[in-house]
Amino acid sequence: MRNFTTVNDIGNLQDAVKEALEVKANRFAYKHLGENKTLLMIFFNSSLRTRLSTQKAALNLGMNVIVLDVNQGAWKLETERGVIMDGDKPEHLLEAVPVMGSYCDVIGVRAFARFESKADDYEEKIINQFIQYSGRPVFSMEAATRHPLQSFADLITIEEHKTVARPKVVLTWAPHPKALPQAVPNSFAEWMNATDYEFVITHPKGYELAPEFVGNARVEYDQDKALEGADFVYAKNWSAYADPNYGKVLSTDRAWTITTEKMALTNNAFFMHCLPVRRNMIVSDDVIESPRSLVIPEAANREISAQVVLKRILEGLQ
Ligand code: AN0
Ligand code: CP
């Protein structure tokens, strides 16, 4: 594997899950693979899980790790070519990226949607500049349109907990006070559509995701109907994608919050969320604390998804 930004980069999903379960059973089996190799993790945005789990995965593989929070201590970066740089940004991404590449063997990038231009976000301008100019393999730690390490961990978690071959998985929008990217739901949909599960997306009108991510999923505007018979409920907030409301909060309707009453409509479903989660906006205390909540094992599987991706990238460098 060279770069990892979408489900297509992982190849056969069954093989990937099998490899993940092997890695999980024996995390240190490849501890020489990363010897004298350096991972550089670049964060344009905050993180708890991605930062820790990816670093842990790299350490399991024997890598050295350097972490840079671009907005804390580094020079503010200009990202547009052709700009007269007389403002507040002393350095251009076009120099910074190859310089960063010169200090490492593999680069992870977190760069959320900026909501300044839908076209720039959906063209993945930032991570693509790393791919083009760093000279190194690059993987996404959540880019503008996708969060593939999360979706891979979600898939592993579902495979570990499913009791039927084709579970019903429901992705539901839930309320949140701030405008969040579509990356997590886009990516989750992309990975679920690559399985043979029954996959349903539910959200209020106006929150339609980009058609290339919805694919053949059933879209059901009635959340109660969508939840009927669900085996897994995956909650997430996202801001509007459709024009003219791109990046806007259209509703904070707490009728969409996942409560015990909502979960009673399901087939005793497991509850999932990528975290961080706002309690009693997205999900009630009762549901997230219930024995059917998978949020902690799901987060723990982030170490495993990152380790499979890093292992495959390192194998490509040998
Ligand atoms: C981010 C998002 O929704 O994309 C990161 C989730 C992993 N969440 C927040 O900013 C709260
Ligand atoms: N789920 C996830 O990516 O969490 P962080 O934003 O804390 O990394």
mmCIF file of C-alpha atoms and ligand atoms in Angstrom:
data_model
loop_
_atom_site.group_PDB
_atom_site.id
_atom_site.type_symbol
_atom_site.label_atom_id
_atom_site.label_comp_id
_atom_site.label_asym_id
_atom_site.label_seq_id
_atom_site.Cartn_x
_atom_site.Cartn_y
_atom_site.Cartn_z
ATOM 1 C CA MET A 1 0.000 0.000 0.000
ATOM 2 C CA ARG A 2 1.276 3.507 -0.833
ATOM 3 C CA ASN A 3 -1.394 5.958 0.371
ATOM 4 C CA PHE A 4 -4.529 5.384 2.460
ATOM 5 C CA THR A 5 -7.356 7.864 2.014
ATOM 6 C CA THR A 6 -10.431 5.838 0.940
ATOM 7 C CA VAL A 7 -11.933 2.349 1.221
ATOM 8 C CA ASN A 8 -10.475 1.531 -2.213
ATOM 9 C CA ASP A 9 -6.934 1.673 -0.814
ATOM 10 C CA ILE A 10 -7.543 -1.235 1.570
ATOM 11 C CA GLY A 11 -8.535 -3.758 -1.111
ATOM 12 C CA ASN A 12 -10.598 -6.807 -0.109
ATOM 13 C CA LEU A 13 -12.467 -6.013 3.123
ATOM 14 C CA GLN A 14 -12.651 -9.598 4.378
ATOM 15 C CA ASP A 15 -8.869 -9.926 4.038
ATOM 16 C CA ALA A 16 -8.400 -6.598 5.839
ATOM 17 C CA VAL A 17 -10.630 -7.651 8.771
ATOM 18 C CA LYS A 18 -8.852 -11.024 8.972
ATOM 19 C CA GLU A 19 -5.481 -9.237 9.107
ATOM 20 C CA ALA A 20 -6.847 -6.854 11.753
ATOM 21 C CA LEU A 21 -7.931 -9.733 13.993
ATOM 22 C CA GLU A 22 -4.495 -11.344 13.590
ATOM 23 C CA VAL A 23 -2.773 -8.064 14.493
ATOM 24 C CA LYS A 24 -5.121 -7.686 17.487
ATOM 25 C CA ALA A 25 -4.241 -11.173 18.748
ATOM 26 C CA ASN A 26 -0.510 -10.535 18.412
ATOM 27 C CA ARG A 27 0.304 -6.825 18.318
ATOM 28 C CA PHE A 28 4.077 -7.204 18.529
ATOM 29 C CA ALA A 29 4.535 -9.844 15.815
ATOM 30 C CA TYR A 30 5.906 -7.202 13.405
ATOM 31 C CA LYS A 31 7.929 -5.111 15.847
ATOM 32 C CA HIS A 32 10.968 -5.104 13.535
ATOM 33 C CA LEU A 33 9.062 -3.927 10.456
ATOM 34 C CA GLY A 34 9.279 -0.271 11.512
ATOM 35 C CA GLU A 35 12.871 -0.325 12.752
ATOM 36 C CA ASN A 36 14.635 2.970 11.847
ATOM 37 C CA LYS A 37 11.474 4.217 10.136
ATOM 38 C CA THR A 38 9.903 7.476 11.275
ATOM 39 C CA LEU A 39 6.221 8.346 11.258
ATOM 40 C CA LEU A 40 5.357 12.048 11.166
ATOM 41 C CA MET A 41 1.832 12.873 12.304
ATOM 42 C CA ILE A 42 0.567 16.313 11.231
ATOM 43 C CA PHE A 43 -2.487 17.749 12.967
ATOM 44 C CA PHE A 44 -4.331 20.773 11.598
ATOM 45 C CA ASN A 45 -7.178 19.950 14.061
ATOM 46 C CA SER A 46 -7.645 18.596 17.594
ATOM 47 C CA SER A 47 -7.585 14.882 18.394
ATOM 48 C CA LEU A 48 -7.535 12.464 21.301
ATOM 49 C CA ARG A 49 -8.100 8.995 19.808
ATOM 50 C CA THR A 50 -6.366 9.412 16.468
ATOM 51 C CA ARG A 51 -3.279 10.914 18.056
ATOM 52 C CA LEU A 52 -2.904 8.214 20.724
ATOM 53 C CA SER A 53 -4.042 5.143 18.782
ATOM 54 C CA THR A 54 -1.944 5.881 15.700
ATOM 55 C CA GLN A 55 1.116 6.600 17.826
ATOM 56 C CA LYS A 56 0.559 3.349 19.746
ATOM 57 C CA ALA A 57 0.155 1.404 16.491
ATOM 58 C CA ALA A 58 3.437 2.853 15.194
ATOM 59 C CA LEU A 59 5.223 1.953 18.451
ATOM 60 C CA ASN A 60 3.866 -1.625 18.222
ATOM 61 C CA LEU A 61 5.569 -1.816 14.811
ATOM 62 C CA GLY A 62 8.863 -0.460 16.178
ATOM 63 C CA MET A 63 8.620 2.932 14.449
ATOM 64 C CA ASN A 64 9.835 6.283 15.725
ATOM 65 C CA VAL A 65 7.119 8.931 15.913
ATOM 66 C CA ILE A 66 7.152 12.732 15.584
ATOM 67 C CA VAL A 67 3.958 14.733 16.104
ATOM 68 C CA LEU A 68 3.344 18.294 14.926
ATOM 69 C CA ASP A 69 0.315 20.411 15.800
ATOM 70 C CA VAL A 70 0.460 22.877 12.942
ATOM 71 C CA ASN A 71 -1.609 25.481 14.786
ATOM 72 C CA GLN A 72 0.432 25.339 17.986
ATOM 73 C CA GLY A 73 4.047 26.406 17.589
ATOM 74 C CA ALA A 74 4.566 25.962 13.844
ATOM 75 C CA TRP A 75 4.368 28.787 11.309
ATOM 76 C CA LYS A 76 0.877 29.498 10.056
ATOM 77 C CA LEU A 77 0.628 27.980 6.586
ATOM 78 C CA GLU A 78 -0.666 29.539 3.392
ATOM 79 C CA THR A 79 -2.317 26.845 1.267
ATOM 80 C CA GLU A 80 -3.259 28.752 -1.925
ATOM 81 C CA ARG A 81 -0.743 29.133 -4.745
ATOM 82 C CA GLY A 82 -0.386 32.619 -6.243
ATOM 83 C CA VAL A 83 -1.277 34.492 -3.057
ATOM 84 C CA ILE A 84 0.846 37.591 -2.280
ATOM 85 C CA MET A 85 1.955 36.556 1.188
ATOM 86 C CA ASP A 86 1.766 39.927 2.940
ATOM 87 C CA GLY A 87 -0.721 38.747 5.579
ATOM 88 C CA ASP A 88 -0.466 36.671 8.751
ATOM 89 C CA LYS A 89 0.934 33.458 7.191
ATOM 90 C CA PRO A 90 4.771 33.336 7.081
ATOM 91 C CA GLU A 91 5.159 29.960 5.301
ATOM 92 C CA HIS A 92 3.626 28.196 2.311
ATOM 93 C CA LEU A 93 2.453 24.592 2.325
ATOM 94 C CA LEU A 94 4.438 24.080 -0.909
ATOM 95 C CA GLU A 95 7.727 24.457 1.002
ATOM 96 C CA ALA A 96 6.512 23.049 4.321
ATOM 97 C CA VAL A 97 5.319 19.727 2.845
ATOM 98 C CA PRO A 98 8.573 18.615 1.147
ATOM 99 C CA VAL A 99 10.531 19.795 4.209
ATOM 100 C CA MET A 100 8.327 17.633 6.441
ATOM 101 C CA GLY A 101 8.804 14.742 4.020
ATOM 102 C CA SER A 102 12.575 15.047 4.352
ATOM 103 C CA TYR A 103 12.396 14.192 8.080
ATOM 104 C CA CYS A 104 10.310 11.013 7.913
ATOM 105 C CA ASP A 105 9.329 7.865 6.003
ATOM 106 C CA VAL A 106 5.538 7.976 6.386
ATOM 107 C CA ILE A 107 3.150 10.905 6.960
ATOM 108 C CA GLY A 108 -0.286 10.912 8.621
ATOM 109 C CA VAL A 109 -2.407 14.032 8.073
ATOM 110 C CA ARG A 110 -5.459 15.351 9.876
ATOM 111 C CA ALA A 111 -7.014 18.247 7.947
ATOM 112 C CA PHE A 112 -10.778 18.715 8.380
ATOM 113 C CA ALA A 113 -13.108 20.410 5.934
ATOM 114 C CA ARG A 114 -12.712 24.159 6.326
ATOM 115 C CA PHE A 115 -16.190 25.071 5.015
ATOM 116 C CA GLU A 116 -14.682 28.010 3.093
ATOM 117 C CA SER A 117 -15.193 26.351 -0.284
ATOM 118 C CA LYS A 118 -17.150 23.158 -0.883
ATOM 119 C CA ALA A 119 -15.094 22.514 -4.028
ATOM 120 C CA ASP A 120 -11.770 22.817 -2.153
ATOM 121 C CA ASP A 121 -13.027 20.516 0.607
ATOM 122 C CA TYR A 122 -14.424 17.866 -1.758
ATOM 123 C CA GLU A 123 -11.272 17.964 -3.932
ATOM 124 C CA GLU A 124 -9.280 17.180 -0.766
ATOM 125 C CA LYS A 125 -6.864 20.020 -1.545
ATOM 126 C CA ILE A 126 -4.785 19.728 1.640
ATOM 127 C CA ILE A 127 -4.129 15.981 1.863
ATOM 128 C CA ASN A 128 -3.626 15.790 -1.906
ATOM 129 C CA GLN A 129 -0.835 18.371 -1.635
ATOM 130 C CA PHE A 130 0.862 16.107 0.914
ATOM 131 C CA ILE A 131 0.490 13.156 -1.478
ATOM 132 C CA GLN A 132 1.815 15.201 -4.389
ATOM 133 C CA TYR A 133 4.705 17.068 -2.749
ATOM 134 C CA SER A 134 5.945 15.145 0.326
ATOM 135 C CA GLY A 135 7.598 12.276 -1.559
ATOM 136 C CA ARG A 136 6.293 9.932 1.178
ATOM 137 C CA PRO A 137 3.369 7.556 1.635
ATOM 138 C CA VAL A 138 0.503 9.531 3.171
ATOM 139 C CA PHE A 139 -2.478 8.313 5.148
ATOM 140 C CA SER A 140 -5.576 10.159 6.288
ATOM 141 C CA MET A 141 -6.171 10.768 9.986
ATOM 142 C CA GLU A 142 -9.473 12.448 8.909
ATOM 143 C CA ALA A 143 -9.344 14.612 5.849
ATOM 144 C CA ALA A 144 -12.036 16.915 4.456
ATOM 145 C CA THR A 145 -14.388 14.231 3.135
ATOM 146 C CA ARG A 146 -13.425 10.949 4.820
ATOM 147 C CA HIS A 147 -12.136 9.365 8.041
ATOM 148 C CA PRO A 148 -11.050 5.922 6.816
ATOM 149 C CA LEU A 149 -9.119 4.797 9.939
ATOM 150 C CA GLN A 150 -12.352 5.354 11.880
ATOM 151 C CA SER A 151 -14.496 3.498 9.350
ATOM 152 C CA PHE A 152 -12.072 0.569 9.283
ATOM 153 C CA ALA A 153 -12.202 0.388 13.122
ATOM 154 C CA ASP A 154 -16.013 0.565 12.902
ATOM 155 C CA LEU A 155 -16.062 -2.333 10.443
ATOM 156 C CA ILE A 156 -13.795 -4.444 12.675
ATOM 157 C CA THR A 157 -16.079 -3.690 15.653
ATOM 158 C CA ILE A 158 -19.229 -4.703 13.749
ATOM 159 C CA GLU A 159 -17.564 -7.920 12.526
ATOM 160 C CA GLU A 160 -16.589 -8.772 16.116
ATOM 161 C CA HIS A 161 -20.113 -8.228 17.477
ATOM 162 C CA LYS A 162 -22.517 -9.266 14.704
ATOM 163 C CA THR A 163 -24.629 -12.385 15.306
ATOM 164 C CA VAL A 164 -26.086 -12.675 11.785
ATOM 165 C CA ALA A 165 -24.187 -12.726 8.495
ATOM 166 C CA ARG A 166 -25.935 -9.611 7.122
ATOM 167 C CA PRO A 167 -26.708 -7.288 10.031
ATOM 168 C CA LYS A 168 -28.935 -4.249 9.593
ATOM 169 C CA VAL A 169 -26.769 -1.165 10.195
ATOM 170 C CA VAL A 170 -28.418 2.252 10.576
ATOM 171 C CA LEU A 171 -26.471 5.510 10.292
ATOM 172 C CA THR A 172 -28.510 8.202 12.021
ATOM 173 C CA TRP A 173 -27.983 11.949 12.134
ATOM 174 C CA ALA A 174 -28.283 13.367 15.675
ATOM 175 C CA PRO A 175 -28.254 16.963 16.944
ATOM 176 C CA HIS A 176 -25.144 18.966 17.855
ATOM 177 C CA PRO A 177 -24.707 22.713 18.460
ATOM 178 C CA LYS A 178 -21.699 23.239 16.130
ATOM 179 C CA ALA A 179 -21.151 22.686 12.406
ATOM 180 C CA LEU A 180 -19.315 19.379 11.973
ATOM 181 C CA PRO A 181 -17.812 17.934 8.780
ATOM 182 C CA GLN A 182 -19.462 15.170 6.742
ATOM 183 C CA ALA A 183 -16.227 13.128 6.816
ATOM 184 C CA VAL A 184 -17.281 10.522 9.389
ATOM 185 C CA PRO A 185 -20.738 9.762 7.906
ATOM 186 C CA ASN A 186 -19.401 9.907 4.310
ATOM 187 C CA SER A 187 -16.660 7.477 5.154
ATOM 188 C CA PHE A 188 -18.871 5.172 7.225
ATOM 189 C CA ALA A 189 -21.323 5.025 4.309
ATOM 190 C CA GLU A 190 -18.511 4.320 1.855
ATOM 191 C CA TRP A 191 -17.267 1.380 3.950
ATOM 192 C CA MET A 192 -20.756 0.008 4.704
ATOM 193 C CA ASN A 193 -21.644 0.162 1.008
ATOM 194 C CA ALA A 194 -18.557 -1.962 0.334
ATOM 195 C CA THR A 195 -19.971 -4.745 2.588
ATOM 196 C CA ASP A 196 -23.054 -6.902 1.973
ATOM 197 C CA TYR A 197 -24.830 -5.573 5.106
ATOM 198 C CA GLU A 198 -28.303 -4.044 5.001
ATOM 199 C CA PHE A 199 -27.450 -0.347 5.292
ATOM 200 C CA VAL A 200 -29.912 2.475 5.984
ATOM 201 C CA ILE A 201 -29.204 6.203 6.423
ATOM 202 C CA THR A 202 -31.649 8.436 8.314
ATOM 203 C CA HIS A 203 -31.560 12.213 8.771
ATOM 204 C CA PRO A 204 -33.851 15.246 8.658
ATOM 205 C CA LYS A 205 -34.608 16.769 5.250
ATOM 206 C CA GLY A 206 -31.750 19.048 4.169
ATOM 207 C CA TYR A 207 -29.012 16.796 5.571
ATOM 208 C CA GLU A 208 -28.579 14.658 2.436
ATOM 209 C CA LEU A 209 -24.980 13.471 2.007
ATOM 210 C CA ALA A 210 -23.148 13.631 -1.321
ATOM 211 C CA PRO A 211 -24.642 11.039 -3.728
ATOM 212 C CA GLU A 212 -21.252 9.374 -4.294
ATOM 213 C CA PHE A 213 -21.220 8.416 -0.604
ATOM 214 C CA VAL A 214 -24.903 7.487 -0.283
ATOM 215 C CA GLY A 215 -24.503 5.031 -3.161
ATOM 216 C CA ASN A 216 -27.208 2.365 -3.051
ATOM 217 C CA ALA A 217 -28.009 2.834 0.644
ATOM 218 C CA ARG A 218 -31.702 3.248 1.568
ATOM 219 C CA VAL A 219 -32.389 6.788 2.791
ATOM 220 C CA GLU A 220 -35.297 6.943 5.263
ATOM 221 C CA TYR A 221 -36.401 10.335 6.608
ATOM 222 C CA ASP A 222 -38.451 8.786 9.434
ATOM 223 C CA GLN A 223 -35.890 7.901 12.112
ATOM 224 C CA ASP A 224 -38.276 5.557 13.986
ATOM 225 C CA LYS A 225 -38.937 3.588 10.802
ATOM 226 C CA ALA A 226 -35.232 3.414 9.997
ATOM 227 C CA LEU A 227 -34.405 2.055 13.467
ATOM 228 C CA GLU A 228 -36.935 -0.819 13.238
ATOM 229 C CA GLY A 229 -35.086 -4.125 13.482
ATOM 230 C CA ALA A 230 -31.614 -2.505 13.478
ATOM 231 C CA ASP A 231 -28.691 -4.597 14.763
ATOM 232 C CA PHE A 232 -26.303 -1.627 14.940
ATOM 233 C CA VAL A 233 -27.167 2.053 15.426
ATOM 234 C CA TYR A 234 -24.340 4.381 14.361
ATOM 235 C CA ALA A 235 -25.083 7.939 15.484
ATOM 236 C CA LYS A 236 -23.267 11.010 14.197
ATOM 237 C CA ASN A 237 -23.939 14.671 13.640
ATOM 238 C CA TRP A 238 -22.982 16.375 10.418
ATOM 239 C CA SER A 239 -23.654 19.778 8.886
ATOM 240 C CA ALA A 240 -25.558 20.231 5.635
ATOM 241 C CA TYR A 241 -23.855 19.228 2.387
ATOM 242 C CA ALA A 242 -26.416 20.506 -0.140
ATOM 243 C CA ASP A 243 -26.206 24.027 -1.563
ATOM 244 C CA PRO A 244 -26.835 26.753 -0.526
ATOM 245 C CA ASN A 245 -26.444 25.445 3.055
ATOM 246 C CA TYR A 246 -23.046 23.710 2.809
ATOM 247 C CA GLY A 247 -21.428 23.589 6.269
ATOM 248 C CA LYS A 248 -24.492 25.000 8.061
ATOM 249 C CA VAL A 249 -26.453 23.751 11.089
ATOM 250 C CA LEU A 250 -30.101 23.494 9.975
ATOM 251 C CA SER A 251 -31.525 21.802 13.062
ATOM 252 C CA THR A 252 -30.674 20.925 16.664
ATOM 253 C CA ASP A 253 -33.931 18.986 17.131
ATOM 254 C CA ARG A 254 -33.476 16.728 20.151
ATOM 255 C CA ALA A 255 -36.270 14.486 18.906
ATOM 256 C CA TRP A 256 -33.377 12.885 16.952
ATOM 257 C CA THR A 257 -31.285 12.157 20.082
ATOM 258 C CA ILE A 258 -30.725 8.411 20.577
ATOM 259 C CA THR A 259 -32.565 7.472 23.775
ATOM 260 C CA THR A 260 -33.645 4.215 25.437
ATOM 261 C CA GLU A 261 -37.068 4.675 23.774
ATOM 262 C CA LYS A 262 -35.404 4.910 20.340
ATOM 263 C CA MET A 263 -33.228 1.871 21.028
ATOM 264 C CA ALA A 264 -36.394 -0.082 22.005
ATOM 265 C CA LEU A 265 -37.438 0.116 18.315
ATOM 266 C CA THR A 266 -34.365 -1.881 17.275
ATOM 267 C CA ASN A 267 -33.435 -5.553 17.395
ATOM 268 C CA ASN A 268 -31.630 -4.993 20.737
ATOM 269 C CA ALA A 269 -29.068 -3.072 18.685
ATOM 270 C CA PHE A 270 -25.572 -2.151 19.657
ATOM 271 C CA PHE A 271 -24.929 1.601 19.881
ATOM 272 C CA MET A 272 -21.893 3.065 18.097
ATOM 273 C CA HIS A 273 -20.306 6.523 17.877
ATOM 274 C CA CYS A 274 -16.782 7.517 16.818
ATOM 275 C CA LEU A 275 -16.345 9.905 19.818
ATOM 276 C CA PRO A 276 -15.971 12.610 20.984
ATOM 277 C CA VAL A 277 -19.706 12.633 21.739
ATOM 278 C CA ARG A 278 -21.933 15.236 23.373
ATOM 279 C CA ARG A 279 -24.113 13.371 25.851
ATOM 280 C CA ASN A 280 -27.841 14.129 25.837
ATOM 281 C CA MET A 281 -27.491 15.838 22.451
ATOM 282 C CA ILE A 282 -26.359 12.863 20.333
ATOM 283 C CA VAL A 283 -27.130 10.081 22.834
ATOM 284 C CA SER A 284 -28.641 9.814 26.306
ATOM 285 C CA ASP A 285 -26.506 8.872 29.312
ATOM 286 C CA ASP A 286 -28.506 5.615 29.646
ATOM 287 C CA VAL A 287 -27.772 4.431 26.117
ATOM 288 C CA ILE A 288 -24.065 5.274 26.050
ATOM 289 C CA GLU A 289 -23.602 3.616 29.461
ATOM 290 C CA SER A 290 -25.679 0.530 28.587
ATOM 291 C CA PRO A 291 -24.119 -2.904 28.000
ATOM 292 C CA ARG A 292 -25.092 -2.522 24.308
ATOM 293 C CA SER A 293 -22.831 0.522 23.886
ATOM 294 C CA LEU A 294 -19.700 -0.225 21.844
ATOM 295 C CA VAL A 295 -18.070 3.193 22.012
ATOM 296 C CA ILE A 296 -15.074 2.057 24.076
ATOM 297 C CA PRO A 297 -14.201 -1.152 22.128
ATOM 298 C CA GLU A 298 -14.783 0.844 18.928
ATOM 299 C CA ALA A 299 -12.221 3.457 20.026
ATOM 300 C CA ALA A 300 -9.832 0.676 21.113
ATOM 301 C CA ASN A 301 -10.025 -0.778 17.599
ATOM 302 C CA ARG A 302 -8.528 2.462 16.266
ATOM 303 C CA GLU A 303 -5.138 1.108 17.337
ATOM 304 C CA ILE A 304 -5.801 -1.998 15.249
ATOM 305 C CA SER A 305 -7.004 -0.232 12.099
ATOM 306 C CA ALA A 306 -4.002 2.117 12.261
ATOM 307 C CA GLN A 307 -1.632 -0.793 12.768
ATOM 308 C CA VAL A 308 -2.914 -2.691 9.715
ATOM 309 C CA VAL A 309 -2.583 0.443 7.574
ATOM 310 C CA LEU A 310 0.930 1.267 8.852
ATOM 311 C CA LYS A 311 1.994 -2.375 8.482
ATOM 312 C CA ARG A 312 0.878 -2.434 4.856
ATOM 313 C CA ILE A 313 2.577 0.905 4.122
ATOM 314 C CA LEU A 314 5.817 -0.327 5.737
ATOM 315 C CA GLU A 315 5.637 -3.579 3.749
ATOM 316 C CA GLY A 316 5.409 -1.426 0.633
ATOM 317 C CA LEU A 317 8.631 0.364 1.636
ATOM 318 C CA GLN A 318 10.706 -2.806 2.194
HETATM 319 C C1 AN0 B 1 -15.001 15.721 14.407
HETATM 320 C C2 AN0 B 1 -15.957 15.445 13.246
HETATM 321 O O1 AN0 B 1 -17.167 15.396 13.440
HETATM 322 O O2 AN0 B 1 -15.480 15.239 12.114
HETATM 323 C C3 AN0 B 1 -14.087 14.561 14.650
HETATM 324 C C4 AN0 B 1 -14.744 13.247 14.846
HETATM 325 C C5 AN0 B 1 -13.778 12.113 14.901
HETATM 326 N N1 AN0 B 1 -15.775 15.972 15.610
HETATM 327 C C6 AN0 B 1 -15.772 17.145 16.236
HETATM 328 O O3 AN0 B 1 -15.181 18.089 15.770
HETATM 329 C C7 AN0 B 1 -16.550 17.249 17.539
HETATM 330 N N1 CP B 2 -12.769 9.364 16.603
HETATM 331 C C1 CP B 2 -11.705 10.200 16.484
HETATM 332 O O1 CP B 2 -11.102 10.322 15.434
HETATM 333 O O2 CP B 2 -11.388 10.889 17.627
HETATM 334 P P1 CP B 2 -10.335 12.066 17.761
HETATM 335 O O3 CP B 2 -10.915 13.250 17.019
HETATM 336 O O4 CP B 2 -10.223 12.306 19.236
HETATM 337 O O5 CP B 2 -9.039 11.649 17.133
#
